[in-house]
């Protein structure tokens, strides 16, 4: 089905046509239509156009109004102040437009005809290290952007750039070769090889032990660095141990992502090691083109606006003086691969804001090399820090970084208690299932309802609250609608454009109609928080409608059907919007 024009775009076109007729030289000008608290919409563009044409803005506005037909779409239009237009749309137009949206599986949201291929780099844990709270935002924000962009018609390629290469693996492998009794760690019951969380906990312990030895023993440090060379050269024993770490870590990663209700596919996991064969050529291309130069034996890229505290230029080091490769070489090779082999027209990196300078330098280097250009852009979707209730970086009481799996388990536990308290006809199994959906939804929504660039406080008490801007509030609004629809009996949702609308019905209908434009905005601006804000407002408007407008006990059968229609479309919009954020909407709560 073709996309459904919103009421705002239809009204905007009517005003633009009348404006072009009244002031021909303003043909194609934007009337600057906005939602208003004085009417449904307000057009603010006439003042600037009148000033440019040296005309009286109020007189021009009056002429424009005279050229706009009323009745089918626009019920009333008046000139306000120095030349604003206050516009009220017809009740019938609201319901007719919503009916067209309801008839479409996509709720009338258009597919972008000019969509390209976007590669999103998100959810990047490190092999042999447990995932902590710092890994949460990249995963949650990235997954939401994947869903939003795919829904608009973009071809999206997921990439999970896991940390699986470098010095730490030489260090860990060397430690294990020198402490072979640590290699075959049994599970807690002693019967078989540990896997999943237990294996990762053991790997994490070994990593810390090897790091302590690396930092305190120069001879071990030398042996560990030599082991990195063996790894890069593909020495069989070294490579076999490395592969084992990677495989065990992936089992753990997938278990955590599964708890987060995220689908991570193995082909999308391309770690640092995946670009190992490209590093030499990347350096060669940069050096031959003059983009990178040798400085004290290292291959560097310099920037006019990047200087250290001493005032000297701080370069991006692509290759170290000892021949080793840094993160820059891997990141630049990844750009080459994503543009050349995957055909990317946009690269989105969902990465901590503290890495902004690194990515600024990497992107500029890639532009100088010609890998990025006007047709291929790269952006960092930078995110802030997760803070504790005290406003400081989130830590355990012992000062350790909080394990992500512990956080998720606690969220599920808290949410299950809320569900159990409210549950009327749910079994224990259903309470457990809903508890997981509500708890994980609460964590995701708290993250996504905050602008990515901002820090936010992790407060589970607030996150699982039924009051305020929380996913639980949205999920309960959805469940309430489902309950009404189940109780409707023979009454079916049906649009009745001839039925007059109460103020809360009109407000709800106009907001529902803005879903498509909001999705386009969230996609273009890489702003999932705007979708979260839209959904919260939708649930709030529905709550007002529900409290003021009886649904099943409305005055006439037509009014019952029309209000059921508004309920059903609200539920579908909530469900679709929440699913784009990666949050489930249980039918019963």
XYZ file of C-alpha atoms in Angstrom:
589
model
C 0.000 0.000 0.000
C 1.172 3.551 -0.730
C 2.188 5.707 2.204
C -0.513 7.874 3.781
C 0.060 11.664 3.717
C -0.200 13.090 7.218
C -2.766 15.731 8.078
C 0.113 18.140 8.666
C 1.511 17.619 5.160
C -1.963 17.915 3.581
C -2.703 21.149 5.465
C 0.771 22.472 4.671
C 0.157 21.878 0.948
C -3.192 23.705 1.059
C -1.588 26.735 2.723
C 1.424 26.665 0.375
C -0.864 26.646 -2.681
C -2.892 29.613 -1.376
C 0.304 31.460 -0.475
C 1.738 30.951 -3.971
C -1.499 32.284 -5.437
C -1.565 35.351 -3.177
C 2.162 36.064 -3.572
C 3.432 34.444 -6.812
C 7.076 35.277 -6.069
C 6.776 33.114 -2.920
C 5.967 29.986 -4.966
C 7.369 26.900 -3.236
C 7.907 28.732 0.080
C 7.417 26.751 3.288
C 4.451 28.028 5.361
C 6.265 26.708 8.480
C 3.357 24.702 9.858
C 3.647 23.658 13.510
C 1.390 22.018 16.086
C -0.165 24.667 18.311
C -1.926 24.937 21.662
C -4.253 27.609 20.203
C -5.528 25.424 17.359
C -4.463 22.158 15.751
C -1.747 23.844 13.686
C -0.211 27.270 13.277
C 1.458 28.560 10.092
C 4.255 31.002 10.954
C 5.946 31.537 7.585
C 3.914 34.507 6.305
C 5.665 37.143 8.442
C 9.110 36.530 6.924
C 7.691 36.310 3.371
C 5.714 39.550 3.768
C 8.798 41.325 5.070
C 10.825 40.115 2.091
C 8.081 41.251 -0.350
C 7.604 44.539 1.568
C 3.930 43.639 2.098
C 1.701 43.984 5.143
C 1.854 40.540 6.815
C -1.683 40.647 8.252
C -3.143 41.693 4.892
C -1.177 38.938 3.131
C -2.374 36.415 5.716
C -5.987 37.492 5.165
C -5.588 37.068 1.383
C -4.111 33.597 1.910
C -7.027 32.577 4.148
C -9.513 33.689 1.502
C -7.849 31.296 -0.952
C -8.069 28.220 1.280
C -11.204 26.081 0.965
C -12.704 24.795 4.205
C -14.927 21.830 4.869
C -13.339 18.486 3.942
C -9.863 18.912 5.472
C -9.780 22.263 7.209
C -12.718 23.147 9.471
C -11.617 26.619 10.480
C -8.764 29.014 9.788
C -8.167 32.462 11.255
C -5.522 35.156 11.187
C -3.877 35.734 14.552
C -1.533 38.459 15.795
C 0.695 40.076 13.172
C 0.049 37.383 10.537
C -0.029 33.867 12.002
C -2.626 31.412 10.732
C -4.424 29.272 13.323
C -5.839 26.167 11.636
C -8.313 23.597 12.953
C -8.821 20.415 10.943
C -12.174 18.666 10.546
C -12.994 15.715 12.823
C -13.895 13.667 9.744
C -10.460 14.339 8.214
C -8.736 13.037 11.358
C -10.669 9.756 11.393
C -10.483 9.263 7.605
C -6.709 9.706 7.612
C -6.324 7.357 10.582
C -8.531 4.792 8.816
C -6.161 4.860 5.850
C -3.231 4.292 8.263
C -5.045 1.438 10.001
C -5.630 -0.302 6.652
C -1.850 -0.558 6.119
C 0.417 -3.077 7.866
C 3.058 -0.323 8.084
C 0.573 2.164 9.601
C 1.024 4.330 6.513
C 4.735 4.928 7.201
C 6.506 5.422 3.848
C 9.497 3.449 2.626
C 12.451 5.648 1.694
C 12.876 5.324 -2.079
C 16.426 6.708 -1.905
C 17.620 4.388 0.856
C 21.215 3.226 0.716
C 23.296 0.738 2.679
C 24.182 1.579 6.256
C 26.755 -0.359 8.252
C 26.164 0.007 11.998
C 29.075 -0.821 14.297
C 27.621 -1.535 17.767
C 27.727 -3.984 20.693
C 31.489 -4.431 20.830
C 32.503 -6.581 23.848
C 36.043 -7.814 24.411
C 37.116 -11.454 24.207
C 38.202 -12.942 27.551
C 36.564 -10.087 29.486
C 33.172 -10.016 31.167
C 30.642 -7.543 29.804
C 29.964 -4.668 32.184
C 27.545 -1.759 32.417
C 29.699 0.206 29.958
C 28.694 -2.242 27.195
C 24.985 -1.591 27.679
C 24.500 1.644 25.746
C 26.300 0.637 22.539
C 24.216 -2.541 22.330
C 20.835 -0.972 23.133
C 21.218 2.214 21.058
C 22.742 0.344 18.115
C 20.012 -2.314 18.052
C 17.294 0.376 18.089
C 18.931 2.252 15.204
C 19.140 -0.988 13.191
C 15.379 -1.540 13.620
C 14.409 2.084 12.906
C 16.539 2.322 9.760
C 15.383 -1.051 8.442
C 11.755 -0.011 8.978
C 12.318 3.096 6.822
C 13.666 0.901 3.998
C 17.396 1.207 4.579
C 19.569 -1.840 3.906
C 21.390 -2.308 7.197
C 24.517 -4.396 7.751
C 25.268 -5.143 11.402
C 28.868 -5.254 12.573
C 30.049 -6.262 16.048
C 33.692 -5.180 16.197
C 34.731 -7.319 19.165
C 38.144 -6.871 20.779
C 39.828 -10.160 19.839
C 43.375 -9.204 18.854
C 46.475 -7.500 20.187
C 48.856 -7.442 23.136
C 46.379 -8.746 25.723
C 46.143 -12.071 23.876
C 49.888 -12.544 23.757
C 49.853 -11.857 27.479
C 46.995 -14.267 28.226
C 48.251 -17.083 25.983
C 51.785 -16.852 27.389
C 50.420 -16.942 30.938
C 48.388 -20.070 30.243
C 51.272 -21.836 28.510
C 53.360 -21.168 31.626
C 50.497 -22.186 33.954
C 49.005 -25.205 32.081
C 47.035 -26.383 35.134
C 44.785 -23.341 34.617
C 43.848 -24.452 31.104
C 41.148 -27.026 31.821
C 38.936 -25.267 34.300
C 36.015 -27.507 35.305
C 32.495 -26.322 35.926
C 31.239 -25.860 39.491
C 29.977 -29.465 39.664
C 33.399 -30.699 38.545
C 32.027 -32.902 35.805
C 32.657 -31.069 32.605
C 34.354 -28.131 30.979
C 32.910 -24.821 32.168
C 31.092 -22.730 29.583
C 29.052 -19.543 29.323
C 29.152 -17.215 32.325
C 31.314 -19.546 34.433
C 33.921 -19.975 31.699
C 33.984 -16.217 31.120
C 34.363 -15.537 34.820
C 37.377 -17.871 34.792
C 38.832 -16.223 31.679
C 38.335 -12.833 33.293
C 40.233 -14.019 36.391
C 43.090 -15.356 34.214
C 43.189 -12.083 32.284
C 43.628 -10.112 35.522
C 46.356 -12.502 36.717
C 48.244 -12.257 33.416
C 47.882 -8.450 33.415
C 49.324 -8.240 36.948
C 52.316 -10.385 35.873
C 52.729 -8.374 32.654
C 52.887 -5.123 34.633
C 55.287 -6.418 37.285
C 57.664 -8.775 35.436
C 59.744 -7.357 32.564
C 60.880 -10.805 31.396
C 57.286 -12.040 31.206
C 56.365 -8.851 29.337
C 59.069 -9.614 26.750
C 57.852 -13.207 26.329
C 54.227 -12.029 26.042
C 55.104 -9.541 23.307
C 56.968 -12.254 21.421
C 53.820 -14.364 21.714
C 51.839 -11.565 19.990
C 54.217 -11.921 17.031
C 53.544 -15.678 17.025
C 49.806 -14.973 17.031
C 50.045 -12.531 14.139
C 52.204 -15.029 12.224
C 49.623 -17.786 12.754
C 51.768 -20.133 14.879
C 49.487 -23.215 15.330
C 49.557 -23.695 19.128
C 49.163 -19.978 19.776
C 46.351 -19.676 17.241
C 44.531 -22.709 18.667
C 44.501 -21.225 22.176
C 43.374 -17.851 20.819
C 40.511 -19.514 18.922
C 39.424 -21.286 22.085
C 39.217 -17.963 23.955
C 37.190 -16.457 21.126
C 34.768 -19.411 20.948
C 34.216 -19.505 24.725
C 33.733 -15.745 24.826
C 31.166 -15.825 22.026
C 29.054 -18.390 23.885
C 29.064 -16.007 26.840
C 28.375 -12.899 24.720
C 25.412 -14.547 23.058
C 23.974 -15.597 26.425
C 24.123 -11.984 27.649
C 22.678 -10.597 24.426
C 19.944 -13.218 24.607
C 19.085 -11.996 28.118
C 18.981 -8.481 26.652
C 16.472 -9.855 24.117
C 18.835 -9.004 21.265
C 19.528 -11.121 18.200
C 23.273 -11.270 17.446
C 24.188 -13.449 14.460
C 27.633 -15.050 14.124
C 28.341 -13.702 10.585
C 27.848 -10.154 11.917
C 30.635 -10.597 14.489
C 33.774 -9.397 12.721
C 36.375 -8.544 15.328
C 39.691 -6.752 15.079
C 41.257 -9.999 13.821
C 38.969 -9.918 10.787
C 40.983 -7.062 9.285
C 44.432 -8.458 10.090
C 45.204 -9.323 6.462
C 44.411 -5.750 5.341
C 46.674 -3.844 7.761
C 49.880 -3.869 5.677
C 48.055 -2.732 2.544
C 46.195 0.001 4.462
C 49.506 1.407 5.702
C 51.026 1.146 2.224
C 48.123 3.025 0.618
C 48.267 5.779 3.233
C 52.039 6.200 2.970
C 52.180 6.114 -0.841
C 49.422 8.723 -1.123
C 51.173 11.009 1.354
C 48.229 10.935 3.762
C 50.493 9.334 6.388
C 54.190 10.056 6.968
C 56.987 8.441 8.957
C 57.841 10.190 12.226
C 60.453 8.667 14.546
C 59.894 5.369 12.762
C 56.119 5.352 13.252
C 53.562 5.890 10.468
C 51.512 8.930 11.473
C 48.769 11.219 10.228
C 48.942 14.823 11.466
C 46.142 17.371 11.893
C 46.320 21.148 12.211
C 43.672 21.272 14.935
C 44.861 18.360 17.108
C 47.631 19.338 19.496
C 48.844 18.001 22.811
C 49.233 19.945 26.081
C 52.715 21.013 24.945
C 51.294 22.639 21.811
C 52.870 20.086 19.481
C 50.709 18.184 16.976
C 49.259 14.899 18.271
C 49.200 12.434 15.382
C 47.038 9.428 14.657
C 49.538 6.558 14.851
C 48.660 3.963 12.209
C 51.757 1.792 12.656
C 54.095 1.867 15.643
C 57.848 2.268 15.320
C 58.316 -1.437 16.212
C 56.121 -2.424 13.260
C 53.044 -3.207 15.348
C 49.625 -1.921 14.341
C 47.340 0.153 16.547
C 43.570 0.593 16.645
C 43.768 3.196 13.878
C 45.091 0.683 11.333
C 42.265 -1.730 12.164
C 39.575 0.978 12.095
C 40.815 2.342 8.762
C 40.943 -1.167 7.284
C 37.374 -1.726 8.502
C 36.269 1.448 6.680
C 37.924 0.206 3.477
C 36.166 -3.156 3.819
C 32.766 -1.661 4.622
C 32.859 0.811 1.747
C 34.505 -1.398 -0.893
C 33.149 -4.861 -0.098
C 29.837 -4.092 1.645
C 28.901 -1.099 -0.546
C 28.165 1.163 2.429
C 26.811 4.653 1.789
C 26.800 5.446 5.506
C 28.831 4.148 8.436
C 27.449 4.607 11.952
C 29.706 3.925 14.931
C 27.825 3.582 18.226
C 30.796 4.281 20.460
C 31.480 5.979 23.803
C 31.824 9.782 23.520
C 35.263 9.511 25.152
C 36.556 8.061 21.873
C 35.354 11.055 19.846
C 38.815 12.434 19.092
C 40.051 9.050 17.850
C 37.119 8.692 15.450
C 37.353 12.293 14.312
C 40.971 11.607 13.290
C 40.149 8.225 11.719
C 37.276 9.657 9.653
C 39.377 12.616 8.479
C 42.216 10.251 7.504
C 39.751 8.107 5.523
C 38.452 11.244 3.771
C 41.974 12.314 2.823
C 42.594 8.829 1.460
C 39.385 9.003 -0.601
C 37.631 6.126 1.195
C 35.005 8.532 2.519
C 33.555 11.285 0.332
C 30.328 13.150 -0.474
C 28.636 9.858 -1.347
C 29.909 7.868 1.631
C 29.761 9.415 5.081
C 30.775 8.175 8.512
C 29.319 9.376 11.805
C 29.933 8.530 15.417
C 26.719 8.092 17.370
C 28.517 9.043 20.572
C 26.939 8.135 23.884
C 27.435 9.334 27.443
C 28.158 7.432 30.639
C 25.857 5.314 32.793
C 25.876 6.864 36.269
C 24.813 5.548 39.656
C 22.071 7.229 41.718
C 24.795 9.455 43.215
C 25.578 10.904 39.795
C 29.028 9.270 39.674
C 30.158 6.525 37.238
C 28.290 3.336 38.123
C 30.424 1.054 40.337
C 29.875 -1.700 42.894
C 30.382 -0.916 46.592
C 33.864 -2.371 46.239
C 34.620 0.123 43.456
C 34.467 -2.516 40.711
C 32.723 -2.041 37.383
C 29.197 -3.498 37.552
C 28.775 -6.754 35.603
C 26.072 -6.371 32.971
C 24.511 -9.768 33.666
C 24.085 -8.900 37.374
C 22.365 -5.666 36.419
C 19.946 -7.413 34.071
C 19.148 -10.124 36.617
C 18.305 -7.506 39.234
C 16.100 -5.597 36.765
C 14.182 -8.798 35.963
C 13.807 -9.573 39.687
C 12.447 -6.075 40.448
C 10.103 -6.133 37.471
C 8.802 -9.609 38.381
C 7.850 -8.263 41.826
C 5.891 -5.408 40.195
C 4.139 -7.816 37.796
C 3.295 -10.243 40.628
C 1.794 -7.420 42.698
C -0.470 -6.341 39.812
C -1.138 -9.749 38.266
C -4.720 -10.986 38.551
C -4.895 -14.061 36.355
C -1.274 -14.922 35.502
C 0.462 -18.217 36.284
C 3.945 -18.280 37.832
C 5.400 -19.099 34.403
C 3.595 -16.121 32.894
C 4.787 -13.855 35.710
C 8.383 -14.980 35.057
C 8.008 -14.360 31.320
C 6.385 -10.943 31.810
C 8.957 -10.068 34.490
C 11.774 -10.612 31.988
C 9.977 -8.586 29.305
C 9.196 -5.738 31.693
C 12.630 -5.750 33.369
C 14.664 -5.786 30.157
C 12.263 -3.278 28.608
C 12.763 -0.995 31.598
C 16.546 -1.058 31.224
C 16.401 -0.416 27.479
C 13.819 2.351 27.725
C 15.709 4.227 30.451
C 18.710 4.263 28.118
C 16.802 5.085 24.926
C 14.568 7.785 26.432
C 17.690 9.826 27.147
C 19.516 11.555 24.295
C 22.488 9.296 23.507
C 24.990 12.117 24.036
C 23.868 12.681 27.635
C 24.894 10.737 30.731
C 22.004 9.141 32.636
C 21.439 7.751 36.109
C 20.751 4.041 36.440
C 17.909 3.905 38.981
C 16.043 0.584 38.945
C 13.373 1.841 41.356
C 12.404 4.537 38.874
C 12.846 2.288 35.819
C 10.240 -0.266 36.939
C 7.790 2.344 38.212
C 4.252 2.377 36.833
C 4.288 6.158 37.008
C 6.259 8.571 34.887
C 8.293 8.186 31.726
C 9.035 4.445 31.896
C 8.529 1.486 29.592
C 6.333 -0.119 32.264
C 3.883 2.787 31.889
C 3.800 2.204 28.133
C 3.449 -1.577 28.491
C 0.544 -1.147 30.914
C -1.164 1.283 28.510
C -0.872 -1.360 25.787
C -2.121 -4.160 28.071
C -5.058 -1.972 29.179
C -6.118 -1.510 25.548
C -5.908 -5.249 24.915
C -8.132 -5.810 27.944
C -10.742 -3.364 26.557
C -10.658 -5.051 23.138
C -11.183 -8.465 24.774
C -14.195 -7.141 26.693
C -15.786 -5.522 23.636
C -17.935 -8.563 22.847
C -19.717 -8.150 19.533
C -18.578 -4.531 19.118
C -15.825 -4.240 16.507
C -13.341 -1.383 16.036
C -14.530 0.685 13.061
C -13.785 4.207 11.836
C -16.762 6.574 11.739
C -15.722 9.927 10.207
C -19.257 11.264 10.789
C -18.922 10.975 14.587
C -17.939 14.179 16.421
C -14.754 13.917 18.492
C -14.164 14.993 22.078
C -11.028 17.144 22.720
C -9.020 14.188 24.094
C -10.017 12.074 21.077
C -8.815 14.795 18.709
C -5.497 15.158 20.576
C -4.938 11.395 20.479
C -5.860 11.185 16.778
C -3.587 14.039 15.730
C -0.673 12.478 17.629
C -1.292 9.053 16.055
C -1.176 10.719 12.642
C 2.338 12.036 13.320
C 3.927 8.572 13.686
C 5.365 8.372 10.151
C 6.955 11.822 10.270
C 8.432 11.040 13.680
C 9.986 7.788 12.408
C 11.587 9.652 9.483
C 13.009 12.227 11.905
C 14.385 9.623 14.331
C 16.038 7.771 11.418
C 17.561 10.873 9.816
C 18.891 12.253 13.106
C 19.937 8.875 14.559
C 17.755 9.773 17.532
C 15.886 6.824 19.080
C 15.134 9.030 22.103
C 12.704 10.982 19.906
C 10.740 7.797 19.259
C 10.705 7.065 23.008
C 9.385 10.594 23.692
C 6.682 10.160 21.022
C 5.531 6.857 22.565
C 5.417 8.299 26.081
C 3.285 11.192 24.843
C 1.064 8.722 22.989
C 0.515 6.682 26.174
C -0.152 9.886 28.145
C -2.693 11.120 25.579
C -4.344 7.697 25.607
C -4.575 7.802 29.416
C -6.354 11.190 29.193
C -8.688 9.846 26.491
C -9.427 6.710 28.549
C -10.261 8.701 31.691
C -12.567 11.163 29.892
C -14.178 9.104 27.123
C -16.097 5.913 28.000
C -15.287 3.340 25.342
C -17.626 0.370 25.789
C -20.310 2.569 27.429
C -20.228 5.378 24.870
C -23.536 7.005 23.869
C -24.091 5.292 20.501
C -22.938 2.067 18.813
C -21.046 4.196 16.249
C -19.225 6.038 18.998
C -18.318 2.727 20.684
C -16.860 1.427 17.416
C -15.038 4.666 16.708
C -13.446 4.708 20.172
C -12.514 1.027 19.861
C -10.902 1.986 16.536
C -8.834 4.678 18.286
C -7.878 2.156 20.990
C -6.792 -0.471 18.475
C -4.719 1.959 16.373
C -3.069 3.296 19.533
C -2.162 -0.270 20.547
C -0.729 -1.068 17.108
C 1.309 2.146 17.099
C 2.609 1.518 20.628
C 3.513 -2.072 19.732
C 5.321 -1.108 16.520
C 7.161 1.782 18.149
C 8.208 -0.293 21.154
C 9.383 -3.141 18.922
C 11.615 -0.674 17.044
C 13.198 0.131 20.416
C 13.632 -3.597 21.105
C 10.944 -3.674 23.820
C 8.138 -6.222 24.016
C 4.480 -5.389 24.666
C 2.795 -8.218 26.619
C -0.925 -8.711 25.934
C -1.611 -9.064 29.680
C 0.093 -7.535 32.694
